XYZ file of C-alpha atoms in Angstrom:
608
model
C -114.572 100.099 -35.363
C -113.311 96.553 -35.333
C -110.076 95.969 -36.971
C -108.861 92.583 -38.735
C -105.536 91.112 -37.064
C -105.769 87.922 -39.747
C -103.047 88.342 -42.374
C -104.186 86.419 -45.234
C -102.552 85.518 -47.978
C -103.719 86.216 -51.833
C -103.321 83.925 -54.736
C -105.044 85.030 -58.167
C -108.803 85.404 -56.925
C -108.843 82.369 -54.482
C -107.423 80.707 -52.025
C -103.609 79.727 -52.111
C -105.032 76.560 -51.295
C -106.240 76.303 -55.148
C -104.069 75.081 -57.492
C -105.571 76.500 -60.138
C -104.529 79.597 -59.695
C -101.176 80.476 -61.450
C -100.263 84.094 -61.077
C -99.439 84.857 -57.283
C -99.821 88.028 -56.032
C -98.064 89.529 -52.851
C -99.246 89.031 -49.395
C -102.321 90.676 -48.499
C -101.881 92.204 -44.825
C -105.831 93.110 -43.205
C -104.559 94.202 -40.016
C -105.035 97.550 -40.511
C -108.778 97.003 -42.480
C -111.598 97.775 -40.345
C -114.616 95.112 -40.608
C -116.489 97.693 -42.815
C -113.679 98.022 -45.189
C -113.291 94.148 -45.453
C -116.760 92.607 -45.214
C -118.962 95.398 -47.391
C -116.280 94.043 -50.366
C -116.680 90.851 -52.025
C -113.237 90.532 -52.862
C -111.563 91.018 -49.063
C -114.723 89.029 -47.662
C -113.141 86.416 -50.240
C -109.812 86.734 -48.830
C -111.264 85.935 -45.429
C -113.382 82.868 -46.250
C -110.125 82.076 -47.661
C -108.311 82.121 -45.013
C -110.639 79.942 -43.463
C -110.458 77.264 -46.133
C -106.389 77.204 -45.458
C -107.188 76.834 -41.438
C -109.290 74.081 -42.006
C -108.988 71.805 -44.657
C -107.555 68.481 -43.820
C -104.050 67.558 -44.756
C -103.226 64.202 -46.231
C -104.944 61.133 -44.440
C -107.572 63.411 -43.298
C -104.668 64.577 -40.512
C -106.266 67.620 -38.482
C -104.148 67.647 -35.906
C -105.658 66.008 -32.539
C -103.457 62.301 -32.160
C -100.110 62.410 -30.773
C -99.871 59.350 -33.226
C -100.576 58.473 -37.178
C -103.730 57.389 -37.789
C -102.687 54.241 -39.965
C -100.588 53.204 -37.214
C -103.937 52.915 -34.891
C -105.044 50.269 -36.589
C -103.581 47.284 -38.498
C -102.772 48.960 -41.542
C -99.451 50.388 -40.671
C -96.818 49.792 -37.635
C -96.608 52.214 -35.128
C -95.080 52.019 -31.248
C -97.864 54.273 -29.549
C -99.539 54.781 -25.976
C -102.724 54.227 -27.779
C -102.153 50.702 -29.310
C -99.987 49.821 -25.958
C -102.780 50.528 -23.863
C -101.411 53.470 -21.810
C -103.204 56.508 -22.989
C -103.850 58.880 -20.159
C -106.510 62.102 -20.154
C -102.896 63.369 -21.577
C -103.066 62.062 -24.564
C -105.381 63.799 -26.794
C -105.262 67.848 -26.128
C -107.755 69.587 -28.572
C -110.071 70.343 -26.311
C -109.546 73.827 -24.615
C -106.318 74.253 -25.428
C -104.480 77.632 -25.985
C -102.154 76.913 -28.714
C -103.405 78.772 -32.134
C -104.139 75.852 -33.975
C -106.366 74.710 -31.169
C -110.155 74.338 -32.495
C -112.190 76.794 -30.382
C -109.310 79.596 -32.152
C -110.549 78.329 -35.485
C -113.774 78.672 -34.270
C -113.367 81.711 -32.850
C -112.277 82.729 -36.252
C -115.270 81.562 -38.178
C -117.957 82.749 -35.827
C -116.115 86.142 -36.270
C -116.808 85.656 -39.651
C -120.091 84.903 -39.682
C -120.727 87.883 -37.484
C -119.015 90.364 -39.936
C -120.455 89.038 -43.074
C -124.166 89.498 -41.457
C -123.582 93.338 -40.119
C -121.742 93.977 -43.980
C -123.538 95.459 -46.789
C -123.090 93.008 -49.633
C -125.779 92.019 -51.492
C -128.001 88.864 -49.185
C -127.644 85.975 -51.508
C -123.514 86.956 -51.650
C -123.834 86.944 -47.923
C -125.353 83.975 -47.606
C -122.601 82.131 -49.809
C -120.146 82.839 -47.855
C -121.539 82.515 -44.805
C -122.472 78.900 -46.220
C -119.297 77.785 -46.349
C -118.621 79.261 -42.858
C -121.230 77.264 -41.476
C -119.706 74.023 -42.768
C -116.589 74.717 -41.508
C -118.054 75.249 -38.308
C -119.485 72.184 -38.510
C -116.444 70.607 -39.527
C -114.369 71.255 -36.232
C -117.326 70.274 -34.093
C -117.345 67.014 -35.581
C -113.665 66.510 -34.940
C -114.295 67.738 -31.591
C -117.265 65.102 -30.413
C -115.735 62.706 -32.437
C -112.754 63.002 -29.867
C -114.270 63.636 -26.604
C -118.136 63.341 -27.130
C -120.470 66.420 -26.515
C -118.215 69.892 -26.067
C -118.764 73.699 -25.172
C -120.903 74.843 -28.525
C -120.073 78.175 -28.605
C -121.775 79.776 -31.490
C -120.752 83.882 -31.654
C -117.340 85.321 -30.918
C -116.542 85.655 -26.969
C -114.809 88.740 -25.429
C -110.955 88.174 -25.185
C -110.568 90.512 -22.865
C -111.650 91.156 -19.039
C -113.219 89.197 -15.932
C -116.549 89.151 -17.171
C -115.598 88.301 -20.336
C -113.686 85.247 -18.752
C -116.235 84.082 -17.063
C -118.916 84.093 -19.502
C -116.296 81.882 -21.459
C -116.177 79.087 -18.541
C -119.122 77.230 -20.370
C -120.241 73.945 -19.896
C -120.542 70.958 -21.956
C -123.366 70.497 -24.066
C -124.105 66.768 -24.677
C -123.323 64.607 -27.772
C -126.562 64.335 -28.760
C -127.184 68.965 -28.854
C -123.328 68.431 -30.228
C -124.532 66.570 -33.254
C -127.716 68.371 -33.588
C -125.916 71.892 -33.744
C -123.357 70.509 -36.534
C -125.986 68.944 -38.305
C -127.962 72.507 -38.005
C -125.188 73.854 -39.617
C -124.680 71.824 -42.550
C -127.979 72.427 -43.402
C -127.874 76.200 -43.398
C -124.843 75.271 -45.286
C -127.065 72.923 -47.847
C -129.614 75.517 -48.229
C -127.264 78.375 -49.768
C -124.840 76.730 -51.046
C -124.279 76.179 -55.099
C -124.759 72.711 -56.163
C -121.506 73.574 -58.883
C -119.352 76.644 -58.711
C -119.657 78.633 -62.185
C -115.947 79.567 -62.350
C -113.322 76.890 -62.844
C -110.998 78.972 -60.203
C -113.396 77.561 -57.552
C -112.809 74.163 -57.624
C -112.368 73.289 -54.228
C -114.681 74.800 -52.446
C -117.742 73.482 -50.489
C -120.647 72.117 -52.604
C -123.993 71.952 -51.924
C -123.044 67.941 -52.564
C -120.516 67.871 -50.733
C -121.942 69.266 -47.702
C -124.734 66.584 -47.826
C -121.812 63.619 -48.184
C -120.465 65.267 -44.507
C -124.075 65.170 -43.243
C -123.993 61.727 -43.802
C -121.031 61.137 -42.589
C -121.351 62.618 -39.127
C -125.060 60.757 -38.936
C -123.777 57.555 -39.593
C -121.504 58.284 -36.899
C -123.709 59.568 -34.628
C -125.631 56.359 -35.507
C -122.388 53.212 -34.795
C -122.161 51.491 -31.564
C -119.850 54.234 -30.273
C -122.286 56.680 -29.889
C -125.896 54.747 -30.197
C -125.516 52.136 -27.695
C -128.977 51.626 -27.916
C -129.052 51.057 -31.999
C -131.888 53.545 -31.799
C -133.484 52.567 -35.740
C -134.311 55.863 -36.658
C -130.517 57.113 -36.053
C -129.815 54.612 -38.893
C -132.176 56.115 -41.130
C -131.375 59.382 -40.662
C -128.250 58.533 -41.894
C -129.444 56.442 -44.446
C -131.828 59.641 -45.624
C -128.418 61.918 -45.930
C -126.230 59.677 -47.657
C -129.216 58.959 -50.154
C -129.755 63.188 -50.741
C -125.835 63.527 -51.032
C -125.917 60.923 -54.225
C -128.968 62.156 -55.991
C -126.991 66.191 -55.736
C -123.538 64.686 -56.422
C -124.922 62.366 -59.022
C -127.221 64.851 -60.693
C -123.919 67.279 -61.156
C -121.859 65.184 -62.936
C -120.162 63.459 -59.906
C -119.778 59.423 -59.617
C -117.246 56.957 -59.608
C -113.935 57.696 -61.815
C -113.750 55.055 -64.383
C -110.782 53.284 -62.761
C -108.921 52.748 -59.547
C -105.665 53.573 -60.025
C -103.185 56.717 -59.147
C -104.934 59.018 -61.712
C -107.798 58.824 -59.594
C -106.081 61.653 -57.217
C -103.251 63.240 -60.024
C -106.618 64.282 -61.828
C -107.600 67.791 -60.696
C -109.564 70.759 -61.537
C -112.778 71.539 -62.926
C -113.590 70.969 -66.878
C -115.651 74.050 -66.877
C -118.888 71.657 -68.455
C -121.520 69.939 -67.071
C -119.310 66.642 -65.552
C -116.225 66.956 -63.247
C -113.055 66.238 -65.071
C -112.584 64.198 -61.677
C -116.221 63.131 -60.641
C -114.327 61.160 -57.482
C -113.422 64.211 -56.050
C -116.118 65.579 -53.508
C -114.393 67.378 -51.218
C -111.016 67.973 -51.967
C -108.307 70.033 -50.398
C -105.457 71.123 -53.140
C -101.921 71.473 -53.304
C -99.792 73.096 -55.675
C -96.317 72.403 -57.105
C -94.893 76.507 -56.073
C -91.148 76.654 -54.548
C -91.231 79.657 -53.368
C -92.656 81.217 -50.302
C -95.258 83.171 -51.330
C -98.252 80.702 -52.480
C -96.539 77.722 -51.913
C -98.825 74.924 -50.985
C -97.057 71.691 -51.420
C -98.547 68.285 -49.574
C -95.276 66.025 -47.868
C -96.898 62.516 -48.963
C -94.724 61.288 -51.878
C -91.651 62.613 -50.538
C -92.795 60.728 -46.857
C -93.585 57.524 -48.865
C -91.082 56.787 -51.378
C -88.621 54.578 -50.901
C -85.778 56.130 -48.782
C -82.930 54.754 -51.314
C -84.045 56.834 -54.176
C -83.031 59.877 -52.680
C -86.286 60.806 -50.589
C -86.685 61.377 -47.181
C -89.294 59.069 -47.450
C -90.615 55.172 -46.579
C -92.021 56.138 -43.890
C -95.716 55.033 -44.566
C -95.473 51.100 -44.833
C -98.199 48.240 -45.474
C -98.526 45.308 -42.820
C -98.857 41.863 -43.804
C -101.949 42.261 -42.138
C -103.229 44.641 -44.442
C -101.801 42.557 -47.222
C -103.455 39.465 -46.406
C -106.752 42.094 -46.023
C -107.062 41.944 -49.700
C -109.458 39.361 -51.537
C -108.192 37.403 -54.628
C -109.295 38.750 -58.174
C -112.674 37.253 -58.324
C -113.605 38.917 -55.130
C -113.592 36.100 -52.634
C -111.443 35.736 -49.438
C -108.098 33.999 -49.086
C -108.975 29.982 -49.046
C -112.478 30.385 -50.391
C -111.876 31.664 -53.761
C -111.055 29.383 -57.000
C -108.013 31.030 -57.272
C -104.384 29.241 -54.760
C -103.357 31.250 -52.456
C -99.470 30.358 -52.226
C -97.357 32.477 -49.897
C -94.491 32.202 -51.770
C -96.684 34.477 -54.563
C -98.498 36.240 -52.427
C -99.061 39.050 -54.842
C -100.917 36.994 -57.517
C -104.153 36.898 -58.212
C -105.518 39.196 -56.329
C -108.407 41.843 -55.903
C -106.436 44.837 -58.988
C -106.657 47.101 -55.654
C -103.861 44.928 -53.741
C -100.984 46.217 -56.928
C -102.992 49.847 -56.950
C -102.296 49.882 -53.005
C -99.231 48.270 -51.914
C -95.504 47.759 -53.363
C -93.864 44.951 -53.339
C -90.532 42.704 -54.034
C -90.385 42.995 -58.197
C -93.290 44.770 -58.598
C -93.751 46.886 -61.884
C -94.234 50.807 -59.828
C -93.491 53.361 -62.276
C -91.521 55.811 -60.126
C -89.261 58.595 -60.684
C -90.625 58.960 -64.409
C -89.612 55.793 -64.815
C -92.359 53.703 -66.259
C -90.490 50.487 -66.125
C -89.046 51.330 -62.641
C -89.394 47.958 -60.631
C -89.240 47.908 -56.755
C -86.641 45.381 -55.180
C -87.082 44.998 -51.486
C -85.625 41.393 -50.823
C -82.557 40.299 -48.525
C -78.995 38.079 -49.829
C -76.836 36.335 -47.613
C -73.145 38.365 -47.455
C -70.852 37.202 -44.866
C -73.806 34.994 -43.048
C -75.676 38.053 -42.603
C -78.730 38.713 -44.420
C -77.920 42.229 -45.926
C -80.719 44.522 -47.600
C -80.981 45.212 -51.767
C -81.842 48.448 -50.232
C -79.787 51.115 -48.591
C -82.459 51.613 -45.879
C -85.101 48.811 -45.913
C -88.566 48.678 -45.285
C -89.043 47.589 -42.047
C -92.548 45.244 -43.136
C -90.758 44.741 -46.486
C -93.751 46.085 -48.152
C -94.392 49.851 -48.725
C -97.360 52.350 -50.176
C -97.798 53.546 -53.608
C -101.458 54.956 -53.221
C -101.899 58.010 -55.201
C -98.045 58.391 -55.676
C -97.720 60.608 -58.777
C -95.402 58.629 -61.559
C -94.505 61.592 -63.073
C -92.660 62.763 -59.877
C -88.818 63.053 -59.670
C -86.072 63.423 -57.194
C -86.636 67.071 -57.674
C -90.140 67.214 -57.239
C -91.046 64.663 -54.614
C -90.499 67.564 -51.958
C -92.789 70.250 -54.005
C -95.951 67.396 -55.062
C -99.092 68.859 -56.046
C -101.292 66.062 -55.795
C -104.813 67.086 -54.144
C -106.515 65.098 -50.952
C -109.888 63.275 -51.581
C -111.004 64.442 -48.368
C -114.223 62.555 -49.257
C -114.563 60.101 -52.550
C -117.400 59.412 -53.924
C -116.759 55.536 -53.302
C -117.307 56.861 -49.192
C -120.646 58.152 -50.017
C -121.700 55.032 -51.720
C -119.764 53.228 -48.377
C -121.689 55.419 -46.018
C -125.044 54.404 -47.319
C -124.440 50.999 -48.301
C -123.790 50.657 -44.429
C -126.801 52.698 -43.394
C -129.063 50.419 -46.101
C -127.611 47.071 -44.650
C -128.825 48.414 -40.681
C -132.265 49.396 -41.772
C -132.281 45.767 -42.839
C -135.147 45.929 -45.259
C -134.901 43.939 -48.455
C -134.628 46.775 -50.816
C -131.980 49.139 -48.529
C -130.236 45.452 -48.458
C -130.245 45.153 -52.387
C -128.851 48.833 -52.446
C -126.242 47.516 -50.137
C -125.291 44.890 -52.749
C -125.740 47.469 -55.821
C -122.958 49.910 -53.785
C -120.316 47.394 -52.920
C -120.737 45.803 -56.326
C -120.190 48.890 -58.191
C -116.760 49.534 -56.477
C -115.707 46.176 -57.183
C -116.444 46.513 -60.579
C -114.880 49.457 -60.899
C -111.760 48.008 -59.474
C -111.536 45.215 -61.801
C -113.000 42.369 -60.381
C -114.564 39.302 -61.531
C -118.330 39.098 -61.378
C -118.643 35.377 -61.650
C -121.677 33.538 -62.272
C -123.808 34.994 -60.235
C -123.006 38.635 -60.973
C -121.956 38.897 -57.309
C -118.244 40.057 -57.840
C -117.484 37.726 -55.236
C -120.711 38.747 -52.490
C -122.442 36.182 -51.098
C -125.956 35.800 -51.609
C -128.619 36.001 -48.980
C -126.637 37.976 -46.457
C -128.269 38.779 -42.980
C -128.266 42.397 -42.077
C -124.944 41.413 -39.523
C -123.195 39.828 -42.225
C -123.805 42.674 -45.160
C -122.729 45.415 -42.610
C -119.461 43.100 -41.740
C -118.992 42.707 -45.713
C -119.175 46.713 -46.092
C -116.479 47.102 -43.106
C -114.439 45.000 -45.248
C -115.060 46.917 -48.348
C -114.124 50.265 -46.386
C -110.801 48.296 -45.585
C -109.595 47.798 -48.829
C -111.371 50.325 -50.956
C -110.393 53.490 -48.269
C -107.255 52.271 -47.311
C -104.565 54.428 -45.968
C -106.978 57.575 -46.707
C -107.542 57.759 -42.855
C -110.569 55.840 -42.068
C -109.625 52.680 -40.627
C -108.856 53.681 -37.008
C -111.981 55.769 -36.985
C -114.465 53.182 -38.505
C -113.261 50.386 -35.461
C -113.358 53.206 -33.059
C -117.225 54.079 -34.264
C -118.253 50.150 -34.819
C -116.484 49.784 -31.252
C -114.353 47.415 -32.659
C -110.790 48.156 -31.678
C -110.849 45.791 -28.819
C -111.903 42.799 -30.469
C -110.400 43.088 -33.974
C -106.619 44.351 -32.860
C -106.531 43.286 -29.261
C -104.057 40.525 -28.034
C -102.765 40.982 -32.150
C -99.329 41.859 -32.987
C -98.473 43.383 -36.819
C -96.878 41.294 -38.816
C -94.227 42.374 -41.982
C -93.050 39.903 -44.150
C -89.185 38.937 -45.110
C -87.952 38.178 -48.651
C -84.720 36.554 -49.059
C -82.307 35.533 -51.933
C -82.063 31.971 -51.636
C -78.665 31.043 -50.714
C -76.376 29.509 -53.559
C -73.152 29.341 -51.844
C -72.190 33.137 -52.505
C -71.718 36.480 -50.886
C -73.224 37.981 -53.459
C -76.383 39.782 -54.491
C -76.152 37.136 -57.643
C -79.314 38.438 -59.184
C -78.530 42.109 -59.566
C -77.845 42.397 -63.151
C -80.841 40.095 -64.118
C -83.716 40.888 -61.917
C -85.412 43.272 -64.013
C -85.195 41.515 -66.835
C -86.296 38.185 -65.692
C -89.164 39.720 -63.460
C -90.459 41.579 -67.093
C -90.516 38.011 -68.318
C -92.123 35.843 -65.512
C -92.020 37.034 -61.991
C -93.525 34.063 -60.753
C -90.682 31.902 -61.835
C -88.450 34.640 -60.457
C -90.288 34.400 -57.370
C -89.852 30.214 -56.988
C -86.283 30.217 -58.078
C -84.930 32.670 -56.255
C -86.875 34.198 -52.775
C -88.121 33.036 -49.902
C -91.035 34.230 -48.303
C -91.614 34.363 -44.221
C -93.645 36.683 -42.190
C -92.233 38.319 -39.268
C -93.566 40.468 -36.079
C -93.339 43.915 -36.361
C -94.990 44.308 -32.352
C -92.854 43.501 -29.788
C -96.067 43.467 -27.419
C -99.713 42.697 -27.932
C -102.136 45.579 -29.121
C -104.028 46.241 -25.730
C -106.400 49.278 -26.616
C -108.252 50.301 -23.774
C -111.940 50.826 -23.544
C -111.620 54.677 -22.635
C -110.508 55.251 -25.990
C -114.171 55.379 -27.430
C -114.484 59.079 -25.518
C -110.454 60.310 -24.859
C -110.054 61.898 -21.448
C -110.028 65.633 -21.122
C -106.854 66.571 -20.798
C -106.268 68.149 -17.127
C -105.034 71.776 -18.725
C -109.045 72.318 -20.487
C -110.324 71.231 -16.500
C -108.080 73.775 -15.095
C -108.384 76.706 -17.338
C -112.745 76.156 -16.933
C -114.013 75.129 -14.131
C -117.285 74.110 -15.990
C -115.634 71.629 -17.584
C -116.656 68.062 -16.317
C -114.135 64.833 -17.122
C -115.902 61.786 -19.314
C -117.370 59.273 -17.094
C -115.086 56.871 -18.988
C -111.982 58.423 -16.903
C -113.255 58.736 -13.224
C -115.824 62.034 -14.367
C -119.530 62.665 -14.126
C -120.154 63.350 -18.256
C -121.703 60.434 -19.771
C -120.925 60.984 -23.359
C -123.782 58.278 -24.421
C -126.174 61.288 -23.762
């Protein structure tokens, strides 16, 4: 018999990833279960799709390993010195294909089609079998689309290979299959996914896992991938639809099961967790989440590194590390929706921060902004520079280096004890993406009704957000857009809406943008200064917070100066190889089967 070498650990009766869960019990050790002993139980065969879960489930910004590189940094959201924005990658740079390190994919694969194989030859009762073997499949799914999305079309491998022995090596040396039986083999397996799996979980200790809703929302969003520029170079129509038909079935589940938009956009969007038990969500947002918990000890501790990562470094974290551009500043609209210099409302550097879309103050911290940090409600953030000695010196013990930094999702209730132990869940996918995903799908078909459901989508977020809707009810649209212009105006909406939640380098990748939107471009930060008045002194210390409470724009013109510096010290050169990465010469080595993208010198054309 077969024996299980995967220790998994046991919290309550689900995963550790779960916060839910509240009594921990010890560490579960299946190495010396045979496959009977595990997979004929329900609670061991629970253990193991567990495990799975904790293998697979994205970190914060969607990270799954894969870039040698952050993703915000790979666009113009966030600074970062990489090979990828310098224009230097290599068939180095990106190593998930074939690798033998296990974290690699094809050893979580290995591990699910293992699964899949035990759950089938078990004796559990079919429908059980078939839930679990659900959420296998999407899985499954899930690190082939993180695979094509890398390289294009990959080995599909489908059942557990032999480890051991020539033949068994050689009957491992597989080929590629092409991006287009890629796609169709993840998309097969959402759908077995779809078919058996629950719509809503009955228990409460569940939430988390794969819905049937939720595994729709991926199906449309590895169609409408399969359907950009970067992999339908010849905008084959029906692609679009396709897409279009997913994102459509994922809304009618989601929306049918008491999932939508959360009433506002602000942090308690992602501090609000769990399942209410009833009919609607207690966060209808969440889709697919993956969850944290606030545990200090070994044993069940789950705890996610943002807040600590993106706090300012002179409270005491180890943090500031993830910090707005200028460019992504400037990215914002003003508050009735309309672009820098075509709305009603100035735009006056020296106030950058006023009047603008409610998302800008939700997204990004600022010089005398109101941030309730640190359980501090009336914490205010104080970034700016004062002359001492001639020498423009920092408010800050370690400064932001764009002068602007992150407070997305950033709990308010966390402390100095508690950033390094955060709870907070990822929105792996919100239910603003779904309405994203088809809004962009709608706007490609073209036709005058997918068009007016293109308007109806963005509209919705921007209400949600706080926007004006002006006269017209537009929120700041323009009327009469052609099918180019409403897909450019969704782009824009993914920008500010999904921002920092790891999209932005992927949707220029997909819409082959990179080249022409960050190319020749160097980040900017911006630079706010005391205004000199003939002191060494930081002469406003004792009265900022008081007098920004009061009227920060007068704070603002009496006292700072605003400039914008470069961040780049050399012009973002991506190159066009990056659409497919290179396979990295270790995968060509170890399978001779293997053949290099036609992008880097190789015979695979991953447009097939």
């Amino acid at each position: 018999m077969k024996k299980i070498y995967i220790i998994i650990l046991a919290a309550c009766t689900t995963s550790l990833m779960f916060s839910s869960c509240k009594k921990v019990l010890e560490k579960q050790d299946l190495g010396s279960f045979t496959a009977d002993q595990v997979y004929n139980d329900s609670t061991t065969t629970k253990l193991s799709i567990d495990y799975i879960y904790s293998q697979n489930q994205p970190a914060w910004f969607g990270n799954v390993g894969g870039l040698s590189a952050s993703v915000s940094s790979l666009s113009e959201e966030q600074y970062g010195d990489n090979v990828f924005v310098k224009g230097t990658a290599t068939i180095e740079s990106v190593t998930d294909l074939g690798n033998t390190n296990t974290a690699g994919n094809y050893v979580k694969i290995r591990t699910i089609n293992m699964f899949i194989r035990d759950v089938n030859a078990g004796t559990l009762d079919p429908a059980v079998k078939k839930r679990f073997i659900a959420q296998a499949y999407f899985w499954r799914a899930f690190r082939y689309f993180e695979l094509v999305k890398l390289y294009g079309g990959v080995p599909v491998v489908l059942i557990p290979l032999d480890a051991v022995g020539e033949e068994a090596k050689k009957a491992a040396l597989l080929p590629r299959n092409t991006t287009t039986e890629t796609f169709a083999q993840i998309a097969r397996d959402l759908d077995s996914c779809i078919k058996y799996i629950p719509a809503r979980w009955p228990k409460n200790d569940d939430y988390g896992r794969i819905t049937k809703g939720a595994a729709q929302a991926f199906k449309g969003r590895v169609l409408l991938t399969f359907a950009s520029p970067e992999f339908n170079s010849g905008n084959l129509l029906s692609r679009w639809q396709d897409a279009y038909n997913a994102n459509t079935q994922a809304i009618a589940t989601l929306s049918a099961n008491g999932f939508g938009l959360y009433p506002k956009f602000d942090v308690t969007m992602w501090t609000t967790e769990g399942s209410s038990g009833g009919s609607t969500p207690r966060n209808p947002e969440a889709v697919l989440a993956t969850l944290y918990n606030t545990g200090t000890t070994d044993i069940g501790q789950n705890n996610n590194t943002y807040p600590n990562a993106t706090v300012p470094k002179y409270i005491g974290s180890t943090g500031g590390s993830n910090q707005p551009t200028w460019d992504m500043a400037l990215a914002f609209p003003m508050k009735d929706g309309k672009d820098i210099g075509a709305s009603k409302y100035a735009y006056n550097l020296a106030t950058f921060y006023k009047d603008r879309d409610p998302r800008f103050e939700q997204t990004i911290a600022y010089n005398g902004c109101n941030w309730p940090l640190s359980a501090n409600p009336n914490y205010r953030l104080w970034t700016y520079y004062y002359s001492k000695n001639n020498v423009l010196t920092s408010t800050e013990s370690s400064a932001s280096s764009s002068g602007l930094y992150l407070r997305k999702a950033i709990d308010p209730a966390l402390t100095l004890a508690t950033f390094l132990n955060a709870g907070t869940d990822w929105l792996e996918i919100r239910y603003a993406e779904v309405l994203l995903n088809q809004a962009e799908c709608a706007a490609e078909i073209g036709n005058v009704g997918q068009s007016q459901e293109a308007y109806a989508n963005i509209i919705a977020l921007r209400k949600r957000a706080g926007i004006e809707a002006g006269a017209d009810g537009l929120y700041g649209l323009t009327a009469g857009l052609s099918a180019t212009q409403l897909v450019s105006a969704v782009m824009k909406e993914r920008q500010i809406e999904l921002a920092f939640e790891g999209k932005r380098f992927w949707d220029l990748r997909r819409r082959k943008l990179l080249e022409t939107v960050l190319n020749g471009k160097r980040r900017l930060g911006v630079t706010i200064a005391l205004k000199s008045a003939g002191t060494n002194t930081d002469y406003i210390l004792g009265s900022r917070d008081a007098s920004a409470s009061t009227n920060l724009d007068a704070l603002y013109t009496s006292s700072f100066t605003v400039t914008t510096k470069q961040l780049d010290t050399y012009n973002i050169a991506y190159q066009a190889g990056v659409y497919f990465f290179g396979i990295p010469t270790v995968s060509l080595n170890n399978n001779i089967n293997l053949k290099q993208n036609n992008t880097w010198g190789g015979p695979f054309d991953p447009l097939q």
